[in-house]
Short mmCIF file of C-alpha atoms in Angstrom, two decimals:
data_model
loop_
_atom_site.label_atom_id
_atom_site.label_comp_id
_atom_site.label_asym_id
_atom_site.label_seq_id
_atom_site.Cartn_x
_atom_site.Cartn_y
_atom_site.Cartn_z
CA ALA A 417 27.70 180.53 79.78
CA VAL A 418 30.41 179.58 82.27
CA VAL A 419 28.84 177.88 85.24
CA SER A 420 30.22 177.81 88.78
CA THR A 421 29.55 174.10 89.25
CA GLN A 422 32.12 172.98 86.65
CA SER A 423 34.92 170.80 87.88
CA THR A 424 37.20 173.82 87.30
CA GLY A 425 34.92 176.12 89.30
CA GLY A 426 33.63 177.78 86.15
CA LYS A 427 37.07 178.99 85.07
CA GLY A 428 37.70 177.02 81.97
CA GLY A 429 36.67 174.09 79.82
CA SER A 430 38.29 170.73 79.13
CA MET A 431 41.72 172.31 78.59
CA HIS A 432 41.90 173.29 82.25
CA MET A 433 41.02 169.98 83.85
CA TYR A 434 43.92 168.67 85.96
CA THR A 435 44.31 165.78 88.34
CA GLU A 436 47.32 163.97 89.77
CA THR A 437 47.49 161.85 86.60
CA LEU A 438 45.77 164.09 84.02
CA PHE A 439 47.78 167.12 82.99
CA GLY A 440 45.09 168.86 80.96
CA GLY A 441 45.08 170.14 77.43
CA ASN A 442 46.75 173.21 76.08
CA GLY A 443 45.73 176.42 74.31
CA ILE A 444 48.84 176.12 72.09
CA VAL A 445 48.38 173.45 69.39
CA GLY A 446 50.62 170.48 70.12
CA ALA A 447 52.15 171.98 73.27
CA GLN A 448 51.04 169.00 75.35
CA VAL A 449 53.48 166.74 73.44
CA PRO A 450 56.75 168.13 74.93
CA VAL A 451 54.94 168.33 78.30
CA GLY A 452 54.28 164.62 77.95
CA ALA A 453 57.92 163.98 77.19
CA GLY A 454 58.87 165.89 80.33
CA ILE A 455 56.42 163.94 82.46
CA ALA A 456 57.80 160.69 81.09
CA PHE A 457 61.34 161.89 81.92
CA GLY A 458 60.15 162.47 85.47
CA HIS A 459 58.85 158.90 85.68
CA LYS A 460 62.20 157.56 84.47
CA PHE A 461 64.13 159.79 86.87
CA LYS A 462 62.05 158.61 89.82
CA GLY A 463 62.02 155.01 88.64
CA ASP A 464 58.37 154.65 89.59
CA GLY A 465 57.49 152.30 86.72
CA LYS A 466 54.90 154.65 85.25
CA VAL A 467 54.51 155.82 81.66
CA CYS A 468 53.00 158.91 80.03
CA ILE A 469 50.59 158.93 77.13
CA ALA A 470 50.75 162.20 75.20
CA LEU A 471 47.69 162.63 72.93
CA TYR A 472 47.50 164.95 69.97
CA GLY A 473 45.59 165.11 66.69
CA ASP A 474 46.65 164.90 63.07
CA GLY A 475 46.26 168.66 62.89
CA ALA A 476 48.88 169.17 65.63
CA ALA A 477 51.22 166.55 64.19
CA ASN A 478 52.95 169.08 61.92
CA GLN A 479 54.07 171.34 64.79
CA GLY A 480 57.83 171.65 65.21
CA GLN A 481 57.76 171.10 68.96
CA VAL A 482 56.35 167.59 68.35
CA PHE A 483 59.56 166.58 66.59
CA GLU A 484 61.71 168.20 69.27
CA ALA A 485 59.86 166.10 71.82
CA TYR A 486 60.48 162.93 69.78
CA ASN A 487 64.18 163.68 69.65
CA LEU A 488 64.66 164.34 73.36
CA ALA A 489 62.47 161.37 74.30
CA ALA A 490 64.59 159.09 72.13
CA LEU A 491 67.87 160.47 73.49
CA PHE A 492 66.82 159.83 77.09
CA LYS A 493 64.76 156.71 76.33
CA VAL A 494 61.80 157.99 78.32
CA PRO A 495 58.55 155.95 78.61
CA CYS A 496 56.30 158.19 76.52
CA LEU A 497 53.63 156.92 74.14
CA PHE A 498 53.18 159.70 71.59
CA THR A 499 49.65 159.03 70.37
CA CYS A 500 48.39 160.74 67.22
CA GLU A 501 44.60 160.49 67.07
CA ASN A 502 44.14 160.70 63.32
CA ASN A 503 40.56 161.66 62.48
CA HIS A 504 41.70 162.54 58.94
CA TYR A 505 40.45 166.14 58.98
CA GLY A 506 42.27 168.05 61.74
CA MET A 507 40.18 171.18 62.34
CA GLY A 508 38.69 170.94 58.86
CA THR A 509 41.45 170.16 56.37
CA SER A 510 42.04 166.62 55.13
CA ALA A 511 45.31 164.99 56.16
CA GLU A 512 46.31 164.58 52.48
CA ARG A 513 46.10 168.36 51.97
CA ALA A 514 47.81 169.28 55.25
CA ALA A 515 50.65 166.78 55.45
CA ALA A 516 53.28 165.80 52.90
CA ASN A 517 53.58 162.56 54.86
CA PRO A 518 50.17 161.56 56.29
CA ASN A 519 51.63 158.31 57.69
CA TYR A 520 52.02 159.81 61.13
CA TYR A 521 53.36 156.68 62.80
CA THR A 522 56.48 156.85 60.56
CA ARG A 523 57.49 160.35 61.66
CA GLY A 524 59.42 159.44 64.78
CA ASP A 525 62.72 158.81 62.96
CA ALA A 526 64.64 156.99 65.72
CA VAL A 527 61.38 156.40 67.63
CA PRO A 528 59.59 153.22 66.53
CA GLY A 529 56.04 153.72 65.30
CA ILE A 530 52.89 151.63 64.82
CA LYS A 531 49.48 152.23 63.30
CA MET A 532 46.29 150.76 64.67
CA ASP A 533 42.50 150.82 64.37
CA GLY A 534 41.30 153.27 66.99
CA MET A 535 37.69 152.30 66.37
CA ASN A 536 38.28 148.79 67.69
CA ILE A 537 38.10 148.88 71.48
CA LEU A 538 39.79 145.54 72.02
CA ALA A 539 42.61 146.40 69.62
CA VAL A 540 43.24 149.63 71.52
CA ARG A 541 43.31 147.80 74.87
CA GLU A 542 45.72 145.10 73.73
CA PHE A 543 47.93 147.57 71.89
CA THR A 544 48.18 149.83 74.94
CA ARG A 545 48.93 146.91 77.21
CA ALA A 546 51.75 145.59 74.99
CA VAL A 547 53.36 148.96 74.26
CA THR A 548 53.31 150.20 77.88
CA ASP A 549 54.93 146.92 78.99
CA TRP A 550 57.57 147.40 76.31
CA MET A 551 58.28 150.98 77.47
CA ARG A 552 58.44 149.94 81.14
CA ALA A 553 61.17 147.48 80.17
CA GLY A 554 63.38 150.48 79.34
CA ASN A 555 63.04 150.49 75.55
CA GLY A 556 62.14 154.16 75.24
CA PRO A 557 59.27 155.98 73.52
CA VAL A 558 56.85 154.88 70.80
CA VAL A 559 54.87 156.86 68.25
CA ALA A 560 51.33 155.49 67.71
CA GLU A 561 48.92 156.54 64.99
CA VAL A 562 45.42 155.68 66.15
CA GLU A 563 43.10 155.89 63.15
CA THR A 564 39.73 157.20 64.22
CA TYR A 565 36.90 159.49 63.09
CA ARG A 566 34.68 162.24 64.40
CA TYR A 567 31.04 162.48 63.45
CA TYR A 568 30.65 166.16 64.31
CA GLY A 569 32.55 169.36 63.53
CA HIS A 570 35.71 170.38 65.31
CA SER A 571 33.85 173.06 67.27
CA MET A 572 30.40 174.65 67.54
CA SER A 573 31.24 176.94 64.60
CA ASP A 574 32.09 173.99 62.36
CA PRO A 575 29.09 172.13 60.85
CA GLY A 576 31.45 169.34 59.78
CA THR A 577 29.98 169.10 56.29
CA SER A 578 31.98 171.63 54.27
CA TYR A 579 34.96 169.33 53.78
CA ARG A 580 33.25 165.93 53.62
CA THR A 581 29.89 164.49 52.63
CA ARG A 582 27.06 163.42 54.93
CA ASP A 583 27.16 160.04 53.19
CA GLU A 584 30.75 159.54 54.33
CA VAL A 585 29.85 160.25 57.93
CA GLN A 586 26.88 157.89 57.82
CA GLU A 587 28.97 155.13 56.25
CA VAL A 588 31.49 155.29 59.08
CA ARG A 589 28.70 155.28 61.68
CA LYS A 590 27.20 152.21 60.03
CA THR A 591 30.36 150.18 59.50
CA LYS A 592 33.01 151.29 62.01
CA ASP A 593 31.28 152.78 65.09
CA PRO A 594 33.22 151.47 68.11
CA ILE A 595 30.17 151.18 70.39
CA THR A 596 28.14 149.30 67.80
CA MET A 597 31.16 147.07 67.17
CA VAL A 598 31.69 146.15 70.81
CA LYS A 599 27.97 145.50 71.28
CA ALA A 600 28.10 142.98 68.45
CA MET A 601 31.19 141.35 69.97
CA MET A 602 29.52 141.02 73.37
CA ILE A 603 26.36 139.49 71.95
CA GLU A 604 28.33 137.07 69.77
CA ALA A 605 30.47 136.03 72.77
CA GLU A 606 27.33 135.70 74.89
CA LEU A 607 28.63 138.23 77.42
CA ALA A 608 25.34 140.11 77.29
CA THR A 609 21.98 139.97 75.58
CA GLU A 610 20.62 142.67 73.25
CA ALA A 611 17.98 143.50 75.89
CA GLU A 612 20.64 143.96 78.60
CA LEU A 613 22.68 146.25 76.36
CA LYS A 614 19.58 148.26 75.49
CA GLU A 615 18.87 148.73 79.19
CA LEU A 616 22.46 149.80 79.81
CA ASP A 617 22.22 152.26 76.92
CA GLY A 618 19.14 153.80 78.53
CA GLU A 619 20.96 154.17 81.86
CA CYS A 620 23.88 155.90 80.13
CA ARG A 621 21.56 158.32 78.32
CA LYS A 622 19.90 159.20 81.62
CA ILE A 623 23.27 160.01 83.22
CA ILE A 624 24.06 162.34 80.34
CA ASP A 625 20.63 163.95 80.40
CA ASP A 626 20.83 164.53 84.17
CA ALA A 627 24.31 166.06 83.85
CA THR A 628 23.15 168.33 81.02
CA LYS A 629 20.14 169.45 83.03
CA PHE A 630 22.32 170.13 86.08
CA ALA A 631 24.74 172.22 84.02
CA ARG A 632 21.98 174.26 82.38
CA GLU A 633 20.34 175.01 85.72
CA SER A 634 23.59 175.93 87.48
CA PRO A 635 24.35 179.62 88.10
CA GLU A 636 26.87 181.53 86.03
CA LEU A 637 30.16 182.47 87.60
CA GLU A 638 30.01 185.76 89.50
CA THR A 639 32.30 188.49 88.15
CA HIS A 640 34.38 188.87 91.31
CA GLU A 641 35.39 185.20 91.08
CA MET A 642 37.46 186.04 88.01
CA PHE A 643 40.05 187.60 90.30
CA ASN A 644 40.38 184.65 92.67
CA THR A 645 42.63 181.55 92.77
CA ILE A 646 45.20 183.07 90.43
CA TYR A 647 48.21 183.05 92.78
CA THR A 648 49.00 181.07 95.91
CA ASP A 649 50.29 183.94 98.05
CA MET A 650 48.46 187.09 96.87
CA ASP A 651 45.39 187.10 99.11
CA GLY A 652 44.08 190.62 99.65
CA SER A 653 46.10 192.03 96.76
CA ARG A 654 44.63 194.07 93.93
CA ILE A 655 44.53 192.18 90.62
CA ARG A 656 44.27 194.13 87.41
CA GLY A 657 41.48 193.23 85.01
CA SER A 658 41.40 193.50 81.23
CA ASP A 659 42.03 197.25 81.28
CA SER A 660 43.75 199.79 83.51
CA MET A 661 40.49 200.84 85.15
CA THR A 662 39.36 197.39 86.29
CA TYR A 663 40.67 195.78 89.49
CA GLY A 664 39.59 193.03 91.82
CA ILE A 665 40.75 191.74 95.21
CA HIS A 666 42.43 188.35 95.14
CA SER A 667 41.19 185.65 97.49
CA PRO A 668 41.92 181.89 97.70
#
């Protein structure tokens, strides 16, 4: 069900979430990569000292537009961090079966690349800090391969077990889970006790449970809302629906 209390007003999922600094996802696989290059070009043009991080998965890394974006970003030396989140399985096919070159950080040609452990929170922080400083200095784009893993399927229709074993998933959970890893680091560095972290974990779970309950109890979007907030200057106009017999009146 699509609920009216979503941040998008019930008119989309995570791919339609936009803010002044978050430019959403995209229904076309990999299409956010050239968008990211364009945003980075805008930052360079305005000279505002900002950078753009364009995120995509190993499944999208084989799209032609990704390489076009690399090329233009390198030509104009724009501050774009092309970040391939490699979970090794794309939507459900292993990287070795889908890519002739699964070393995604090497694919930038004239764009320098680097590979890092995406399951290590501190490594990600320090890497991001160093690379964004390097880009702000006018050195152009970087391709990053962030090695990570997903415990669940790609979508609700994917059980996540037809292309890998349950033992593999459990092994990663046990040895490489980023939350477990940072907990251990904090306890070892005496930044927090195990009891404090357990209490924090309980607070986080409550936030999630409350949000889930709120979403499930929220009303579904009313049908007439599907014809609203489509255009900026069409208030009062008739908007055609999915067939020639269906119309609605547009309102802001």
